[in-house]
Short mmCIF file of C-alpha atoms and ligand atoms in Angstrom, two decimals:
data_model
loop_
_atom_site.label_atom_id
_atom_site.label_comp_id
_atom_site.label_asym_id
_atom_site.label_seq_id
_atom_site.Cartn_x
_atom_site.Cartn_y
_atom_site.Cartn_z
CA SER A 216 33.53 6.30 -46.23
CA PRO A 217 33.00 7.44 -42.33
CA GLY A 218 31.14 10.62 -43.78
CA ASP A 219 28.38 8.88 -45.65
CA LEU A 220 27.31 6.25 -42.70
CA ARG A 221 27.33 9.60 -40.68
CA MET A 222 24.71 11.19 -42.90
CA ALA A 223 23.33 7.47 -43.37
CA VAL A 224 21.95 7.25 -40.17
CA LYS A 225 20.05 10.56 -40.18
CA LEU A 226 16.31 10.65 -40.39
CA PRO A 227 15.12 10.82 -43.31
CA ASP A 228 13.06 13.63 -44.51
CA GLY A 229 9.29 13.14 -44.18
CA CYS A 230 10.17 9.74 -42.14
CA ASP A 231 8.35 9.03 -38.75
CA LEU A 232 11.27 8.97 -36.22
CA ASN A 233 10.09 5.55 -34.48
CA GLU A 234 9.48 4.05 -37.97
CA TRP A 235 12.74 4.98 -38.54
CA LEU A 236 13.83 3.15 -34.95
CA SER A 237 11.79 0.22 -35.77
CA GLU A 238 13.44 -0.57 -39.14
CA ASN A 239 16.70 0.24 -37.72
CA VAL A 240 16.48 -1.86 -34.74
CA VAL A 241 15.64 -4.90 -36.58
CA LYS A 242 18.46 -4.22 -39.26
CA PHE A 243 21.10 -3.93 -36.46
CA LEU A 244 19.41 -6.96 -34.43
CA ASN A 245 20.14 -9.04 -37.89
CA LYS A 246 23.30 -7.47 -38.59
CA THR A 247 24.90 -8.08 -34.87
CA LYS A 248 23.19 -11.80 -35.18
CA ASP A 249 25.16 -12.40 -38.37
CA LEU A 250 28.63 -11.04 -36.90
CA TYR A 251 28.38 -13.36 -33.61
CA GLY A 252 27.57 -15.97 -35.91
CA LEU A 253 30.87 -15.43 -37.27
CA VAL A 254 32.91 -16.37 -34.24
CA CYS A 255 30.32 -18.25 -32.30
CA ASP A 256 31.99 -21.67 -32.96
CA CYS A 257 35.15 -20.30 -30.83
CA CYS A 258 32.51 -18.77 -28.13
CA THR A 259 31.95 -21.65 -25.69
CA THR A 260 30.97 -21.95 -22.18
CA GLU A 261 34.80 -22.97 -21.57
CA SER A 262 36.44 -20.29 -23.75
CA CYS A 263 34.18 -17.16 -22.48
CA PRO A 264 32.62 -18.66 -18.96
CA ASN A 265 31.36 -15.13 -18.36
CA MET A 266 29.59 -12.32 -20.74
CA SER A 267 32.76 -10.18 -20.21
CA GLY A 268 34.40 -7.28 -22.13
CA GLY A 269 38.24 -7.90 -21.54
CA THR A 270 38.68 -8.05 -17.49
CA GLY A 271 37.00 -4.95 -16.63
CA TYR A 272 33.30 -5.50 -17.68
CA GLU A 273 30.93 -8.16 -17.25
CA TYR A 274 27.38 -8.62 -17.70
CA HIS A 275 24.96 -10.40 -16.07
CA TRP A 276 21.56 -11.29 -17.42
CA ALA A 277 18.04 -10.52 -16.09
CA ASP A 278 14.74 -10.68 -18.03
CA GLY A 279 12.43 -10.53 -15.41
CA GLU A 280 11.03 -14.12 -16.08
CA LYS A 281 13.31 -16.94 -15.72
CA TYR A 282 16.00 -14.79 -14.61
CA LYS A 283 14.26 -12.30 -12.10
CA LYS A 284 17.88 -11.21 -10.60
CA PRO A 285 20.73 -10.37 -13.03
CA THR A 286 22.83 -13.63 -13.14
CA PRO A 287 25.72 -14.59 -14.51
CA LEU A 288 26.27 -16.81 -17.16
CA PRO A 289 28.68 -17.79 -20.24
CA ALA A 290 28.74 -15.55 -23.12
CA PRO A 291 27.17 -17.98 -25.24
CA VAL A 292 24.29 -18.82 -23.08
CA TYR A 293 23.74 -14.87 -22.28
CA ILE A 294 24.00 -14.04 -26.21
CA GLY A 295 21.69 -16.88 -26.84
CA LEU A 296 18.88 -15.40 -24.50
CA LEU A 297 19.81 -11.68 -25.69
CA MET A 298 19.05 -12.81 -29.20
CA ASP A 299 15.88 -14.76 -28.48
CA TRP A 300 14.47 -11.80 -26.10
CA ALA A 301 15.21 -9.36 -28.63
CA GLU A 302 13.63 -11.15 -31.56
CA ALA A 303 10.47 -11.95 -29.59
CA LEU A 304 10.24 -8.09 -28.82
CA ILE A 305 10.54 -7.02 -32.66
CA ASN A 306 7.95 -9.79 -33.17
CA ASP A 307 5.70 -8.71 -30.54
CA ASP A 308 2.83 -6.49 -32.39
CA SER A 309 1.91 -4.50 -29.19
CA ILE A 310 5.68 -3.21 -29.16
CA PHE A 311 6.53 -2.82 -32.92
CA PRO A 312 2.90 -2.61 -34.55
CA SER A 313 3.00 -4.10 -38.06
CA ASP A 314 0.07 -2.06 -38.83
CA VAL A 315 1.21 1.64 -39.82
CA ASP A 316 -2.03 2.85 -38.84
CA VAL A 317 -1.64 1.42 -35.17
CA PRO A 318 0.15 4.24 -33.14
CA PHE A 319 3.79 2.98 -31.56
CA PRO A 320 3.01 2.35 -27.50
CA LYS A 321 4.36 4.53 -24.69
CA GLN A 322 7.15 2.24 -24.04
CA PHE A 323 8.46 1.67 -27.63
CA ALA A 324 11.47 4.12 -27.00
CA ALA A 325 12.73 2.74 -23.82
CA THR A 326 12.28 -0.82 -25.52
CA VAL A 327 14.54 0.27 -28.40
CA LYS A 328 17.17 1.78 -25.90
CA GLN A 329 16.90 -1.47 -24.28
CA ILE A 330 17.41 -3.57 -27.08
CA PHE A 331 20.47 -1.37 -28.41
CA LYS A 332 22.18 -1.42 -24.96
CA ARG A 333 22.23 -4.95 -24.86
CA LEU A 334 23.43 -5.18 -28.62
CA LEU A 335 26.31 -3.05 -27.78
CA ARG A 336 27.29 -5.91 -25.09
CA VAL A 337 27.77 -8.24 -27.96
CA PHE A 338 30.00 -6.08 -30.17
CA VAL A 339 31.99 -5.30 -26.77
CA HIS A 340 32.49 -9.28 -26.24
CA VAL A 341 33.21 -9.97 -29.69
CA TYR A 342 36.10 -7.14 -29.89
CA TYR A 343 37.61 -7.71 -26.55
CA HIS A 344 37.54 -11.77 -27.02
CA HIS A 345 37.23 -12.74 -30.48
CA TYR A 346 38.73 -10.03 -32.87
CA ASP A 347 41.81 -12.14 -33.58
CA GLU A 348 39.29 -14.79 -34.90
CA VAL A 349 37.82 -12.46 -36.91
CA LYS A 350 41.10 -10.87 -38.32
CA GLN A 351 41.81 -14.66 -39.26
CA ILE A 352 38.66 -15.12 -41.12
CA GLU A 353 39.04 -11.46 -42.51
CA ALA A 354 36.09 -10.45 -41.55
CA ASP A 355 37.63 -7.31 -39.42
CA TRP A 356 36.85 -5.00 -41.78
CA HIS A 357 33.25 -5.96 -42.20
CA LEU A 358 32.91 -5.96 -38.45
CA ASN A 359 34.43 -2.41 -37.76
CA THR A 360 31.92 -0.79 -40.38
CA CYS A 361 28.78 -2.53 -39.17
CA PHE A 362 30.30 -1.60 -35.62
CA GLU A 363 30.91 2.25 -37.24
CA HIS A 364 27.62 2.55 -38.48
CA PHE A 365 26.05 1.17 -35.19
CA HIS A 366 28.14 3.69 -33.14
CA TYR A 367 26.91 6.74 -35.32
CA PHE A 368 23.08 5.54 -35.42
CA VAL A 369 22.92 4.96 -31.35
CA ASN A 370 24.74 8.27 -30.76
CA GLU A 371 22.38 10.08 -33.38
CA PHE A 372 19.60 9.21 -31.64
CA GLU A 373 21.18 9.35 -27.84
CA LEU A 374 20.04 5.61 -27.71
CA ILE A 375 22.68 4.58 -25.37
CA ASP A 376 23.85 5.94 -21.99
CA PRO A 377 27.89 7.29 -22.71
CA LYS A 378 28.65 5.29 -19.69
CA GLU A 379 27.71 1.78 -21.43
CA GLN A 380 30.09 2.85 -23.91
CA GLU A 381 33.09 3.17 -21.89
CA PRO A 382 34.24 -0.36 -22.63
CA LEU A 383 34.60 0.72 -26.00
CA LYS A 384 36.65 3.90 -25.07
CA ASP A 385 39.55 1.77 -24.11
CA LEU A 386 39.12 -0.40 -27.07
CA THR A 387 38.60 2.33 -29.89
CA LYS A 388 42.27 3.68 -28.80
CA GLN A 389 43.53 0.50 -29.25
CA LEU A 390 41.80 -0.54 -32.62
CA THR A 391 43.05 2.85 -34.02
CA LEU A 392 46.43 1.86 -33.50
CA VAL A 393 45.89 -1.59 -34.89
CA GLU A 394 43.69 -0.64 -37.84
CA THR A 395 46.53 1.68 -39.38
CA LEU A 396 45.92 0.95 -43.05
CA GLY A 397 44.05 4.27 -43.55
CA LYS A 398 40.32 2.59 -43.97
CA GLY A 399 39.31 5.83 -41.43
CA LEU A 400 37.15 3.93 -39.40
CA TRP A 401 37.17 4.40 -35.53
CA VAL A 402 38.06 8.51 -35.80
ZN1 ZN B 143 32.91 -15.58 -26.28
#
Protein backbone atom coordinates (compact mmCIF):
# COMPACT_ATOMS: atom_id res chain seq x y z
CA SER A 1 0.00 0.00 0.00
CA PRO A 2 1.12 3.62 -0.40
CA GLY A 3 1.77 3.85 3.33
CA ASP A 4 4.20 0.95 3.17
CA LEU A 5 6.13 2.50 0.29
CA ARG A 6 6.26 5.79 2.13
CA MET A 7 7.89 4.01 5.09
CA ALA A 8 10.08 1.80 2.94
CA VAL A 9 12.06 4.76 1.59
CA LYS A 10 13.15 5.98 5.03
CA LEU A 11 16.74 5.59 6.11
CA PRO A 12 16.90 2.35 8.13
CA ASP A 13 18.23 2.62 11.68
CA GLY A 14 21.99 2.43 11.81
CA CYS A 15 22.34 2.69 8.03
CA ASP A 16 24.75 5.20 6.54
CA LEU A 17 22.93 7.75 4.36
CA ASN A 18 25.38 7.47 1.48
CA GLU A 19 25.20 3.68 1.55
CA TRP A 20 21.41 3.92 1.41
CA LEU A 21 21.50 6.40 -1.49
CA SER A 22 24.03 4.27 -3.31
CA GLU A 23 22.00 1.09 -2.92
CA ASN A 24 18.84 2.84 -4.06
CA VAL A 25 20.27 4.67 -7.02
CA VAL A 26 21.38 1.31 -8.41
CA LYS A 27 17.97 -0.20 -7.71
CA PHE A 28 16.07 2.67 -9.35
CA LEU A 29 18.39 2.73 -12.34
CA ASN A 30 17.67 -0.96 -12.94
CA LYS A 31 13.94 -0.53 -12.41
CA THR A 32 13.78 2.43 -14.78
CA LYS A 33 15.74 0.50 -17.37
CA ASP A 34 13.35 -2.46 -17.09
CA LEU A 35 10.32 -0.20 -17.36
CA TYR A 36 11.65 1.56 -20.42
CA GLY A 37 12.45 -1.87 -21.84
CA LEU A 38 8.71 -2.61 -21.84
CA VAL A 39 8.02 0.18 -24.32
CA CYS A 40 11.34 0.60 -26.11
CA ASP A 41 10.02 -1.14 -29.26
CA CYS A 42 7.45 1.64 -29.55
CA CYS A 43 9.93 4.40 -28.76
CA THR A 44 11.75 5.03 -32.02
CA THR A 45 13.44 7.99 -33.67
CA GLU A 46 10.28 8.25 -35.83
CA SER A 47 7.70 8.06 -33.03
CA CYS A 48 9.74 10.17 -30.61
CA PRO A 49 12.07 12.51 -32.53
CA ASN A 50 12.55 14.56 -29.35
CA MET A 51 13.12 13.68 -25.72
CA SER A 52 9.91 15.28 -24.63
CA GLY A 53 7.22 15.12 -22.04
CA GLY A 54 4.05 16.17 -23.83
CA THR A 55 4.34 19.41 -25.73
CA GLY A 56 5.46 21.42 -22.72
CA TYR A 57 8.81 19.86 -21.90
CA GLU A 58 11.84 18.94 -23.92
CA TYR A 59 15.16 17.70 -22.61
CA HIS A 60 18.51 18.16 -24.31
CA TRP A 61 21.46 15.90 -23.69
CA ALA A 62 24.87 17.05 -22.46
CA ASP A 63 27.59 14.92 -20.94
CA GLY A 64 30.56 17.28 -21.04
CA GLU A 65 32.35 14.91 -23.40
CA LYS A 66 30.81 13.98 -26.72
CA TYR A 67 27.91 16.38 -26.16
CA LYS A 68 29.45 19.48 -24.67
CA LYS A 69 26.40 21.67 -25.25
CA PRO A 70 22.82 20.60 -24.49
CA THR A 71 21.78 18.84 -27.70
CA PRO A 72 18.28 17.90 -28.87
CA LEU A 73 18.15 14.16 -29.62
CA PRO A 74 15.46 11.58 -30.38
CA ALA A 75 14.10 10.06 -27.17
CA PRO A 76 15.56 6.54 -27.67
CA VAL A 77 19.00 8.02 -28.34
CA TYR A 78 18.76 10.31 -25.33
CA ILE A 79 17.60 7.48 -23.07
CA GLY A 80 20.31 5.13 -24.35
CA LEU A 81 22.98 7.73 -23.60
CA LEU A 82 21.41 8.42 -20.21
CA MET A 83 21.46 4.75 -19.21
CA ASP A 84 25.07 4.27 -20.37
CA TRP A 85 26.13 7.44 -18.56
CA ALA A 86 24.44 6.40 -15.29
CA GLU A 87 25.77 2.84 -15.57
CA ALA A 88 29.33 4.15 -16.05
CA LEU A 89 28.97 6.34 -12.97
CA ILE A 90 27.72 3.62 -10.66
CA ASN A 91 30.51 1.36 -11.87
CA ASP A 92 33.10 4.06 -11.21
CA ASP A 93 34.84 3.05 -8.02
CA SER A 94 36.03 6.59 -7.36
CA ILE A 95 32.40 7.80 -7.05
CA PHE A 96 30.66 4.64 -5.83
CA PRO A 97 33.35 2.91 -3.77
CA SER A 98 32.77 -0.84 -3.58
CA ASP A 99 34.96 -1.14 -0.48
CA VAL A 100 33.03 -0.13 2.66
CA ASP A 101 36.22 1.26 4.21
CA VAL A 102 36.65 3.76 1.38
CA PRO A 103 34.77 7.01 2.08
CA PHE A 104 32.33 8.39 -0.45
CA PRO A 105 33.80 11.29 -2.44
CA LYS A 106 32.72 14.91 -2.05
CA GLN A 107 30.77 14.93 -5.32
CA PHE A 108 28.78 11.83 -4.35
CA ALA A 109 25.55 13.61 -3.36
CA ALA A 110 25.61 15.84 -6.44
CA THR A 111 26.15 12.80 -8.67
CA VAL A 112 23.26 10.91 -7.08
CA LYS A 113 21.00 13.93 -7.54
CA GLN A 114 21.95 14.23 -11.18
CA ILE A 115 21.20 10.56 -11.81
CA PHE A 116 17.78 10.80 -10.15
CA LYS A 117 16.99 14.02 -12.03
CA ARG A 118 17.69 12.31 -15.32
CA LEU A 119 15.87 9.10 -14.43
CA LEU A 120 12.80 11.18 -13.70
CA ARG A 121 12.87 12.32 -17.33
CA VAL A 122 12.50 8.73 -18.48
CA PHE A 123 9.37 8.40 -16.34
CA VAL A 124 8.09 11.73 -17.71
CA HIS A 125 8.63 10.52 -21.28
CA VAL A 126 7.02 7.13 -20.68
CA TYR A 127 4.02 8.67 -18.94
CA TYR A 128 3.39 11.30 -21.58
CA HIS A 129 4.14 9.26 -24.68
CA HIS A 130 3.84 5.56 -23.92
CA TYR A 131 1.22 5.18 -21.23
CA ASP A 132 -1.29 3.63 -23.66
CA GLU A 133 1.26 0.96 -24.61
CA VAL A 134 2.02 0.34 -20.96
CA LYS A 135 -1.70 -0.15 -20.32
CA GLN A 136 -2.02 -2.42 -23.33
CA ILE A 137 0.48 -4.85 -21.85
CA GLU A 138 -1.15 -4.39 -18.44
CA ALA A 139 2.01 -3.02 -16.89
CA ASP A 140 0.40 0.21 -15.69
CA TRP A 141 0.07 -0.97 -12.12
CA HIS A 142 3.74 -1.96 -12.14
CA LEU A 143 4.80 1.38 -13.66
CA ASN A 144 2.69 3.36 -11.21
CA THR A 145 4.00 1.46 -8.21
CA CYS A 146 7.61 1.89 -9.31
CA PHE A 147 7.07 5.56 -9.95
CA GLU A 148 5.33 6.06 -6.65
CA HIS A 149 8.26 4.43 -4.87
CA PHE A 150 10.68 6.64 -6.85
CA HIS A 151 8.62 9.71 -6.04
CA TYR A 152 8.64 9.02 -2.28
CA PHE A 153 12.34 8.26 -2.30
CA VAL A 154 13.48 11.42 -4.10
CA ASN A 155 11.24 13.56 -1.94
CA GLU A 156 12.30 11.91 1.31
CA PHE A 157 15.92 12.90 0.59
CA GLU A 158 15.16 16.05 -1.46
CA LEU A 159 17.04 14.68 -4.43
CA ILE A 160 15.17 16.48 -7.20
CA ASP A 161 14.40 20.18 -7.40
CA PRO A 162 10.59 20.68 -7.30
CA LYS A 163 10.92 22.63 -10.57
CA GLU A 164 12.13 19.48 -12.31
CA GLN A 165 9.05 17.67 -11.05
CA GLU A 166 6.60 20.12 -12.62
CA PRO A 167 5.90 18.00 -15.73
CA LEU A 168 4.41 15.39 -13.46
CA LYS A 169 2.06 17.73 -11.63
CA ASP A 170 -0.36 18.01 -14.53
CA LEU A 171 0.08 14.38 -15.25
CA THR A 172 -0.57 13.37 -11.67
CA LYS A 173 -3.91 15.13 -11.85
CA GLN A 174 -4.78 13.40 -15.11
CA LEU A 175 -3.75 10.01 -13.87
CA THR A 176 -5.65 10.43 -10.63
CA LEU A 177 -8.73 10.77 -12.80
CA VAL A 178 -7.76 7.82 -14.95
CA GLU A 179 -6.82 5.55 -12.08
CA THR A 180 -10.23 5.44 -10.51
CA LEU A 181 -10.09 1.81 -9.54
CA GLY A 182 -9.25 2.64 -5.98
CA LYS A 183 -5.67 1.50 -6.11
CA GLY A 184 -4.83 4.45 -3.93
CA LEU A 185 -1.88 5.54 -6.00
CA TRP A 186 -1.14 9.09 -6.95
CA VAL A 187 -2.66 10.59 -3.85
ZN1 LIG B 1 9.30 7.47 -26.81
